[in-house]
Coordinates of C-alpha atoms in Angstrom, one line a residue:
F1 CA 101.7 87.1 87.9
Q2 CA 101.6 84.5 85.3
G3 CA 104.3 82.2 83.8
T4 CA 106.6 79.5 85.2
N5 CA 106.6 78.9 89.0
N6 CA 104.0 81.6 89.5
Q7 CA 100.9 79.5 90.1
G8 CA 99.1 80.7 93.1
R9 CA 100.6 84.2 93.2
Y10 CA 98.2 87.3 92.6
L11 CA 97.4 90.6 93.5
P12 CA 94.2 91.6 95.2
P13 CA 91.7 93.4 93.1
P14 CA 92.3 97.2 93.1
P15 CA 90.2 99.2 95.6
S16 CA 87.3 101.2 93.9
G17 CA 88.8 104.2 92.1
F18 CA 92.3 102.8 91.9
S19 CA 94.1 102.0 88.9
E20 CA 94.9 98.3 87.9
W21 CA 98.2 97.1 89.3
T22 CA 101.1 97.4 86.9
Y23 CA 104.2 94.9 87.0
T24 CA 107.4 96.5 85.7
N25 CA 110.8 94.9 85.1
D26 CA 113.2 97.7 84.0
T27 CA 116.5 99.2 84.6
T28 CA 115.5 100.5 88.1
G29 CA 114.3 97.1 89.1
V30 CA 111.2 94.9 89.3
Y31 CA 108.1 96.4 91.1
I32 CA 104.4 96.5 91.4
Q33 CA 102.6 99.9 91.3
I34 CA 99.2 101.2 91.8
T35 CA 97.7 104.9 91.7
A36 CA 95.0 106.1 93.9
P37 CA 92.2 108.5 92.9
P38 CA 92.8 112.1 93.9
D39 CA 90.8 112.3 97.1
A40 CA 92.0 112.6 100.8
A41 CA 90.6 109.3 101.8
A42 CA 92.8 107.4 99.2
I43 CA 95.8 109.3 99.9
D44 CA 95.5 108.6 103.5
A45 CA 95.1 104.9 102.8
L46 CA 98.4 105.1 100.8
N47 CA 100.1 106.8 103.5
R48 CA 98.9 104.3 106.2
L49 CA 99.9 101.4 103.9
M50 CA 103.6 102.9 103.4
N51 CA 103.9 102.8 107.3
R52 CA 104.1 98.8 106.7
Y53 CA 107.3 99.1 104.6
T54 CA 110.7 100.7 105.0
S55 CA 111.8 103.1 102.1
V56 CA 113.9 100.3 100.6
Q57 CA 110.8 98.0 100.1
A58 CA 108.4 100.7 98.9
V59 CA 108.1 104.3 97.6
H60 CA 105.3 106.6 98.3
T61 CA 105.8 110.3 99.0
T62 CA 103.3 111.9 101.4
G63 CA 100.6 113.4 99.5
S64 CA 101.4 111.2 96.2
L65 CA 98.9 109.2 94.4
T66 CA 101.2 106.2 93.5
F67 CA 102.6 103.4 95.7
K68 CA 105.2 101.4 94.2
A69 CA 106.5 98.2 96.1
W70 CA 109.9 96.7 95.0
I71 CA 110.1 92.8 94.5
K72 CA 113.2 91.3 95.6
N73 CA 114.3 87.7 94.7
G74 CA 115.4 85.7 97.8

């Protein structure tokens, strides 16, 4: 994250085999997203990650390769 008031805010490097993080600001909202490689271990890791969030905070359908976390101001 670069720009005004964003010093010191960053995303960790993506795990091996995962896509780069993407930052999106569109009509659906502001979110970060990452896509896993198509293997069972990566999908399991995303499923476990989703257990840390509510469905309002993040989106990941069981078996999906993409994890999306919504960014909320305040």
